[in-house]
Short mmCIF file of C-alpha atoms in Angstrom, two decimals:
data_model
loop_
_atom_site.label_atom_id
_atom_site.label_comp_id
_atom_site.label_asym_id
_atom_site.label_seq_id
_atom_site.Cartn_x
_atom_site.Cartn_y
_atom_site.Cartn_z
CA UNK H 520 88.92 138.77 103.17
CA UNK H 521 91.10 137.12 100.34
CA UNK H 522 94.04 137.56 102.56
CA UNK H 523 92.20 135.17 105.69
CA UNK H 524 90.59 133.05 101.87
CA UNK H 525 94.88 132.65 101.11
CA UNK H 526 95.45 131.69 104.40
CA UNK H 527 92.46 129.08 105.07
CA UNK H 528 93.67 127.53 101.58
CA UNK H 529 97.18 127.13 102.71
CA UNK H 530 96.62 125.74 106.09
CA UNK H 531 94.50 122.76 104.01
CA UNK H 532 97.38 122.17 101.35
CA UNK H 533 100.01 121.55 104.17
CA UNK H 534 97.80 119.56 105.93
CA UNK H 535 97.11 117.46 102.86
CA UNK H 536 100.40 117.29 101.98
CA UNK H 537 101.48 116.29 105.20
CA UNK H 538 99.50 113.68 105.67
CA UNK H 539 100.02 111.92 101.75
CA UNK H 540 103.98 112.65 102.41
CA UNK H 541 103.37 110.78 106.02
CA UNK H 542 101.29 107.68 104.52
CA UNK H 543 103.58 107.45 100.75
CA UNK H 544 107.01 106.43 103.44
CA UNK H 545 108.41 103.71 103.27
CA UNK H 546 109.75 103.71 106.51
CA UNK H 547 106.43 104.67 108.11
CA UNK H 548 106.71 100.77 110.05
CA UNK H 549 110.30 100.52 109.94
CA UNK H 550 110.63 101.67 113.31
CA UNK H 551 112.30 98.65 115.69
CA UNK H 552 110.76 96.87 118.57
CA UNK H 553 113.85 97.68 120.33
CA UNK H 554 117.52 99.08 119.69
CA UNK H 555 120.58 96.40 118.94
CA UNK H 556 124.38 96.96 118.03
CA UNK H 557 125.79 93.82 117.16
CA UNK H 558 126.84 91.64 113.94
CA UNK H 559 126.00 88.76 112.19
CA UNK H 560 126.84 86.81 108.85
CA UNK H 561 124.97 85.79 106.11
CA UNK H 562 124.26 81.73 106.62
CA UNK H 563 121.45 80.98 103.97
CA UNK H 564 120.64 76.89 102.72
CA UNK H 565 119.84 79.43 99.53
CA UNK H 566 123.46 81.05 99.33
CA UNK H 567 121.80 84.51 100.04
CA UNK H 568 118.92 86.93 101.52
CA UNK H 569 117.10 89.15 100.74
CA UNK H 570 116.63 92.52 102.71
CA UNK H 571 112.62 93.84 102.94
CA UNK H 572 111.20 97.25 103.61
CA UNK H 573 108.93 95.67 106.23
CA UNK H 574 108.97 92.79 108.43
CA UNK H 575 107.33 90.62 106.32
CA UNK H 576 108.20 88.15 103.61
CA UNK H 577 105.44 89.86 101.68
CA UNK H 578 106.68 93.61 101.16
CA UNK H 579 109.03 95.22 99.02
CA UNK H 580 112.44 93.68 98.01
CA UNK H 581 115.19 96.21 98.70
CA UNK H 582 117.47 94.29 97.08
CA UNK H 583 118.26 93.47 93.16
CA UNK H 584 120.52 90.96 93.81
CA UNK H 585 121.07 88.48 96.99
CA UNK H 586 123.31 89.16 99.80
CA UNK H 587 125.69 86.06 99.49
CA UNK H 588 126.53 84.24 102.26
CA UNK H 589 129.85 85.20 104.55
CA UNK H 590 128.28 89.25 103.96
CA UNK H 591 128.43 90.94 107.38
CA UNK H 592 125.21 92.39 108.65
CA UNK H 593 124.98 94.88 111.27
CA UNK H 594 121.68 94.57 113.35
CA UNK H 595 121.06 97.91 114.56
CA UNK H 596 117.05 96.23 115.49
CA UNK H 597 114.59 94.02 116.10
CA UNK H 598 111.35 93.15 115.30
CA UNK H 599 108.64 90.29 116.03
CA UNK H 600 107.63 89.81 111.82
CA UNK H 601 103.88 89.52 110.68
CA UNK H 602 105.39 85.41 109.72
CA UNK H 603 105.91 85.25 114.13
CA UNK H 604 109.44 85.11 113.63
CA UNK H 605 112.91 87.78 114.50
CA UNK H 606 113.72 89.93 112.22
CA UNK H 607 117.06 91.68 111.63
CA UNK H 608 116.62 95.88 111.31
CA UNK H 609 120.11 97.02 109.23
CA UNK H 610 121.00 99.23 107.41
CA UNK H 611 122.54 97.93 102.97
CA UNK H 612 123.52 100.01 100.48
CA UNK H 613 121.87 103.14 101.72
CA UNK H 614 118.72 101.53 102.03
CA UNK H 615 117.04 100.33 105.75
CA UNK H 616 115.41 97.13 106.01
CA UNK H 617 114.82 94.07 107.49
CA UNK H 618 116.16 90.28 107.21
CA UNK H 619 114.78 87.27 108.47
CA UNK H 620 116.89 86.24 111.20
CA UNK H 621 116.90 82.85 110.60
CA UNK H 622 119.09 83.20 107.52
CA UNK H 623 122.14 85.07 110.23
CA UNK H 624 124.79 83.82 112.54
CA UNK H 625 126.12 85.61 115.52
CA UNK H 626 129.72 86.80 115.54
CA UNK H 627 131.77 89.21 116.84
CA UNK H 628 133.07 92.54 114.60
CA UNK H 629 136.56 90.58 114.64
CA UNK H 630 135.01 87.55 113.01
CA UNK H 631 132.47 89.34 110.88
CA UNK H 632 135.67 91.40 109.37
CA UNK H 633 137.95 87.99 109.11
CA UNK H 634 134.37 86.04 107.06
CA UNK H 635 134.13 88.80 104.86
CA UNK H 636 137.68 89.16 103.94
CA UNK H 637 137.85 85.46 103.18
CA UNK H 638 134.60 85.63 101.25
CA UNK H 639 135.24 88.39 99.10
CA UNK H 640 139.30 87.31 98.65
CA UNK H 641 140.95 89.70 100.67
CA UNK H 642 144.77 89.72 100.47
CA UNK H 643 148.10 90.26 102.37
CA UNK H 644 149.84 93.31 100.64
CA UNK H 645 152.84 95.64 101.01
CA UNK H 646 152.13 99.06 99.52
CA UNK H 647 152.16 102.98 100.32
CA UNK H 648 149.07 105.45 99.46
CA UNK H 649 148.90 109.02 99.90
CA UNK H 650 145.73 109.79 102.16
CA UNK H 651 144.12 113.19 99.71
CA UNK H 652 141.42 114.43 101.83
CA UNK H 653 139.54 118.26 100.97
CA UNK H 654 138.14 118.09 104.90
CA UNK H 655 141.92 117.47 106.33
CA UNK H 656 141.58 114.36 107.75
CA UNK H 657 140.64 111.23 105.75
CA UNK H 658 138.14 108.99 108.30
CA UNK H 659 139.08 105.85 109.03
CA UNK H 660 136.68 102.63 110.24
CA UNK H 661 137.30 99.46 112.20
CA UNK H 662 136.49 97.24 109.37
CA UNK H 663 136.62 97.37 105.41
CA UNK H 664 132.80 98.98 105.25
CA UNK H 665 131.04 101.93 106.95
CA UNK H 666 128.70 99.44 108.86
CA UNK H 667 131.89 99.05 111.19
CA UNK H 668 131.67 102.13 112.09
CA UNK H 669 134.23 104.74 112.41
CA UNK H 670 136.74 105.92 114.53
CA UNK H 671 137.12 109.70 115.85
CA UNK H 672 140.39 111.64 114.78
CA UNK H 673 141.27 109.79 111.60
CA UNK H 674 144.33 110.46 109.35
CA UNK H 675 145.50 113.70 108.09
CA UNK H 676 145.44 115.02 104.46
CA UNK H 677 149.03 114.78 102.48
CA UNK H 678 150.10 111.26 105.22
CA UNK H 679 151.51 108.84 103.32
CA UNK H 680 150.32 105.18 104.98
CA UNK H 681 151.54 101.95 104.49
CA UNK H 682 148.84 99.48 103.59
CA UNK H 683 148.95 95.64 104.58
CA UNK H 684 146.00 94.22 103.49
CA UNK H 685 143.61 94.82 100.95
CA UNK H 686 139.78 93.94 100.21
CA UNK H 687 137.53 94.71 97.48
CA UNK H 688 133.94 94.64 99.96
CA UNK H 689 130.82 93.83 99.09
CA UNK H 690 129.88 97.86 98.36
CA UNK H 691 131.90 97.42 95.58
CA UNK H 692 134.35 100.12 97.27
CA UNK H 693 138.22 99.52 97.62
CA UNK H 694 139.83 99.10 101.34
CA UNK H 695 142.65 99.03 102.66
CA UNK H 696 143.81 98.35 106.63
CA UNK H 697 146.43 101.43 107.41
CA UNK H 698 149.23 100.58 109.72
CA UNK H 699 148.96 103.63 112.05
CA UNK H 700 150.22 104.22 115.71
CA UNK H 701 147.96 103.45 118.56
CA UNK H 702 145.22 101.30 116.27
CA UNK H 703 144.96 97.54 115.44
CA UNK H 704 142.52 97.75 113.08
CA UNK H 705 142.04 101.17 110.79
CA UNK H 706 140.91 100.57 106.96
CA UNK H 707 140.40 103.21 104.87
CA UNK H 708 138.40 103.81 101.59
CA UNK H 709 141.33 103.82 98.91
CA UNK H 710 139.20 105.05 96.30
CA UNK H 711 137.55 108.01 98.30
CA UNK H 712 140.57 109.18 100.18
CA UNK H 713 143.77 108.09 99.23
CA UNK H 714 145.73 108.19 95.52
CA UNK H 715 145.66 104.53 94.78
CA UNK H 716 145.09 103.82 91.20
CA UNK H 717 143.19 100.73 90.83
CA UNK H 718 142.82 97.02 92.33
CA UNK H 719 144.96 95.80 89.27
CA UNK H 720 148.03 97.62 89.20
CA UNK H 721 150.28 97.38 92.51
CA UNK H 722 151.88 100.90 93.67
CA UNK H 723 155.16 101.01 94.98
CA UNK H 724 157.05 104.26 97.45
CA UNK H 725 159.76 106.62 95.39
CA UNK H 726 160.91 109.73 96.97
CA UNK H 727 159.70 112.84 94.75
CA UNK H 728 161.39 116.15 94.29
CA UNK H 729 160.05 117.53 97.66
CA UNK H 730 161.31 114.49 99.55
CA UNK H 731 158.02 112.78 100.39
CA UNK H 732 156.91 109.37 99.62
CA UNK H 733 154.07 108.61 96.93
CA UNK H 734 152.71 106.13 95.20
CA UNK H 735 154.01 105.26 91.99
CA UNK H 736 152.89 102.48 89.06
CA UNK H 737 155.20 99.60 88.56
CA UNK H 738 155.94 99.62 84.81
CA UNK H 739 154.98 96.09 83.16
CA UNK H 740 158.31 94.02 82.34
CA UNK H 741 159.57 93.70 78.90
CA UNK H 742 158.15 90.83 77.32
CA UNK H 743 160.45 87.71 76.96
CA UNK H 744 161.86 87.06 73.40
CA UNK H 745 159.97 84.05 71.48
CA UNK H 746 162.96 81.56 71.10
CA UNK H 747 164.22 80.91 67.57
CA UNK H 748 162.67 77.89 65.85
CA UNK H 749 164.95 74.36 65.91
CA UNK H 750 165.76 73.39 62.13
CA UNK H 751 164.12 70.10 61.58
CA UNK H 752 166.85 67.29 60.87
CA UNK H 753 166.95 65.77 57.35
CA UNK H 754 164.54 62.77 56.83
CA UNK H 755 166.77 59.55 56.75
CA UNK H 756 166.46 57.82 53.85
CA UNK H 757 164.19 54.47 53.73
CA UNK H 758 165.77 51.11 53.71
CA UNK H 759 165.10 49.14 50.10
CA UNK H 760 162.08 46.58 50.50
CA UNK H 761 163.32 43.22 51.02
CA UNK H 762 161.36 40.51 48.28
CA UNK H 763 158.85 38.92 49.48
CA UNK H 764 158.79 34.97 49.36
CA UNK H 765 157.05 33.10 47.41
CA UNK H 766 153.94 31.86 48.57
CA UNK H 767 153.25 28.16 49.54
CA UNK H 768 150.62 26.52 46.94
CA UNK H 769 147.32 26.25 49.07
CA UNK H 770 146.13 22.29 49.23
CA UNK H 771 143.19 21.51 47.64
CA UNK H 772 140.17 22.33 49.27
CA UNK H 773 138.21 19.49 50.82
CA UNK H 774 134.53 19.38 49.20
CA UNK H 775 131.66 20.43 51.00
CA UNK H 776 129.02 18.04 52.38
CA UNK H 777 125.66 18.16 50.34
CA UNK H 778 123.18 20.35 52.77
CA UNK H 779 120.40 18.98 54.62
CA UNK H 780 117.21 20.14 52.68
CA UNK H 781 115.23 22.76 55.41
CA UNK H 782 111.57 21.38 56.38
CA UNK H 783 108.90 23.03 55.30
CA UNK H 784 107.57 25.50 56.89
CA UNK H 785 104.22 25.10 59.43
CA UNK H 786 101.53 27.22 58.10
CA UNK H 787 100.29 30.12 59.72
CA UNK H 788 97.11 30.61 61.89
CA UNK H 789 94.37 32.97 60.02
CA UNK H 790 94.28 36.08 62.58
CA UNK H 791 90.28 36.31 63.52
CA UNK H 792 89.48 40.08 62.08
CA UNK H 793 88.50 42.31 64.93
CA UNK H 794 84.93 43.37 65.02
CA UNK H 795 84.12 47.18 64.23
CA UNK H 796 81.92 48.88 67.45
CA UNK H 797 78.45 49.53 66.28
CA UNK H 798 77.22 53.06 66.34
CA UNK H 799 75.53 52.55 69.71
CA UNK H 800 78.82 51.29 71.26
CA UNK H 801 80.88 54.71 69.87
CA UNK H 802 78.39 57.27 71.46
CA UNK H 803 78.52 55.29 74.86
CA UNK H 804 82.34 55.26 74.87
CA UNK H 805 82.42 58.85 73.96
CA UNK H 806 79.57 59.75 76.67
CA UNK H 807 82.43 58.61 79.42
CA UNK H 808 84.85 60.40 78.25
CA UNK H 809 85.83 63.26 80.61
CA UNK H 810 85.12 66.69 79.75
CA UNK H 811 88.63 68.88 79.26
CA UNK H 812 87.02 71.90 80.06
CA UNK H 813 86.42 70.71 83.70
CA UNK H 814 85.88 72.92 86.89
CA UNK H 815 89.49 71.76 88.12
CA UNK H 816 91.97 72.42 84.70
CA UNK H 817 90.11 76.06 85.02
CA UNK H 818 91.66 76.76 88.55
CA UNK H 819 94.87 79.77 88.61
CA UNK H 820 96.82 80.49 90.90
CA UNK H 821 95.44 83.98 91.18
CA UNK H 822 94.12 82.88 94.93
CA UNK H 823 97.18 85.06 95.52
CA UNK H 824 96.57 88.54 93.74
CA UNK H 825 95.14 90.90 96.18
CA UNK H 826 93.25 94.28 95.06
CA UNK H 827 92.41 97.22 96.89
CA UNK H 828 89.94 99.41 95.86
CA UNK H 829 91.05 103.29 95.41
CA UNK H 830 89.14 104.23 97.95
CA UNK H 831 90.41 102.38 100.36
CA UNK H 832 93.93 104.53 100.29
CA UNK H 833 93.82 106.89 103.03
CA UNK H 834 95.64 109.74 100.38
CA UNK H 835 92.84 109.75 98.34
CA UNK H 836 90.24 110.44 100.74
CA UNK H 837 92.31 112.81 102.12
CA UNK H 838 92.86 114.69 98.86
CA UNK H 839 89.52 114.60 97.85
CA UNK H 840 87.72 116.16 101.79
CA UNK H 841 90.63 119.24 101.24
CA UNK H 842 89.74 119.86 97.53
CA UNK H 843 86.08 120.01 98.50
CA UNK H 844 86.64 121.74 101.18
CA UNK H 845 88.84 124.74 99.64
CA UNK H 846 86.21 124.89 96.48
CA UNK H 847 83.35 125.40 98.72
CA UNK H 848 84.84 128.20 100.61
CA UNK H 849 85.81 129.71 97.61
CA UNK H 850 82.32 130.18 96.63
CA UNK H 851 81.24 131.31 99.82
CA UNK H 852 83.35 134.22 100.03
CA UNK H 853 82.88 134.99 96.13
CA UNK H 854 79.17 135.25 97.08
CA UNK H 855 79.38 137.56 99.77
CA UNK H 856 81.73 139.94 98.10
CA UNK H 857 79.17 140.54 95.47
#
């Protein structure tokens, strides 16, 4: 009896569990209307997007800071949005989401590579890395970001690669394109895969002791010496003052005219004082004045701020039908055993 008890109880739990791990997903409506594989670029009038959990300018922000125009997207989705407008289903960071679609521009994966190396200053280089792999072979992608996708075989653990152009993307990750046989276009992640030392400090080849190529530091030139300071030349001495002449005697001023005695001045008008409002005029005036505390200046904008009552959520009713469920045949069977 407390063996088919155990059992009953169990059989509940999973299915309450089941169904609060089903409703808590995120990605419970992330599902596409229909399956893409294409790119497009960031083209915002606000510089950047935003990427959503849902289609819907309402839900979650995936995001903590905006994806900055000239950041290849790949759409791997779409979806008609609650706004009636194409959404974008990709895949940032780690996280899935959606972006309004008309913040993107189509391009190809060429041009999506080129906009993103101009926007995040890539740069024509001309070093050597050692690809250090544990699996043996180090992957390699068709663009400087996983989102390009990668290409089967990639490059064996211990291969030194030359490396002609280098991008820091917008993962924050360190890529460089490989100049292999047989591919165009092969970037790798320097800092996963390879033995570059930073995005500051440029590596060049020198043969070590077991005759293989690696990737060595150039050493910072000495530091030019500060010139000695030019002795300032002796101050030449000042020529002697020549005398002054003496001044000319100034004539005798002519005398000055007698003034014109000023007329007197007009007298001023009296100003009529202004009359003080009686009592009966102030509480009139104050009687139209209009109330501060009116209906309108007491509006918010809380029109917005939508609550849901607890038991509206489906995990709570759910919880609550099991637990009842699992106490009441607990005392049933405690019952009959006595």
């Amino acid at each position: 009896m407390k063996k088919k008890l155990g059992t009953i109880a169990a059989v509940l739990l999973c299915f309450i569990l089941a169904a609060v791990s089903a409703y808590a997903d995120d990605g419970r409506e992330q599902d596409p209307d229909y399956v893409t594989d294409y790119y497009m670029t960031v083209q915002s009038a606000d510089g950047g997007v935003n990427i959503y959990a849902e289609a819907d300018p309402e839900s979650n922000v995936l995001n903590d800071n905006l994806i900055v125009n000239g950041t290849a997207i790949h759409v791997q989705g779409e979806k008609d949005g609650t706004d009636n407008k194409e959404w974008a289903y990709s895949e940032y960071h780690g996280m899935n989401g959606y972006i309004p679609m008309d913040d993107l521009a189509p391009v190809t994966r060429a041009e999506a590579i080129n906009k993103e190396f101009q926007t995040f200053g890539g740069e024509d280089v001309d070093f050597q890395v050692k690809i250090q792999s544990d699996s043996g072979n180090a992957p390699v992608y068709n663009g400087p970001g996983e989102k390009y996708g990668e290409i089967s075989g990639g490059i064996a653990d211990g291969t030194t690669v030359h490396i002609s152009k280098y991008i820091k993307g917008e993962d924050g990750i360190n890529w460089g394109k490989a100049d292999t046989d047989g591919e165009e276009s092969v970037w790798v992640n320097l800092d996963r895969d390879t033995d570059y030392v930073s995005d500051t400090e440029q590596t060049s080849p020198q043969e070590s002791k077991d005759g293989k190529a690696v990737a060595e530091v150039t050493p910072t030139p000495e530091a030019t010496p500060t010139p000695e300071v030019t002795p300032t030349p002796e101050v030449t001495p000042t020529p002697e003052v020549t005398p002054t002449p003496e001044a000319t005697p100034t004539p005798e001023a002519t005398p000055t005219e007698e003034a014109t005695p000023t007329p007197e001045a007009t007298p001023t008008e009296e100003v009529t004082p202004t009359t003080e409002p009686t009592p009966e005029e102030k509480k009139e005036e104050m009687d139209k004045k209009p109330e501060s505390g009116s209906d309108d200046s007491k509006k918010t904008s809380g029109k917005n701020v939508k609550s849901d009552s607890g038991m509206r959520n489906p995990v709570i009713w759910i919880s609550g039908i099991g637990i009842i469920i699992i106490i009441i045949l607990l005392i049933y069977f405690l019952r009959k055993k006595k």
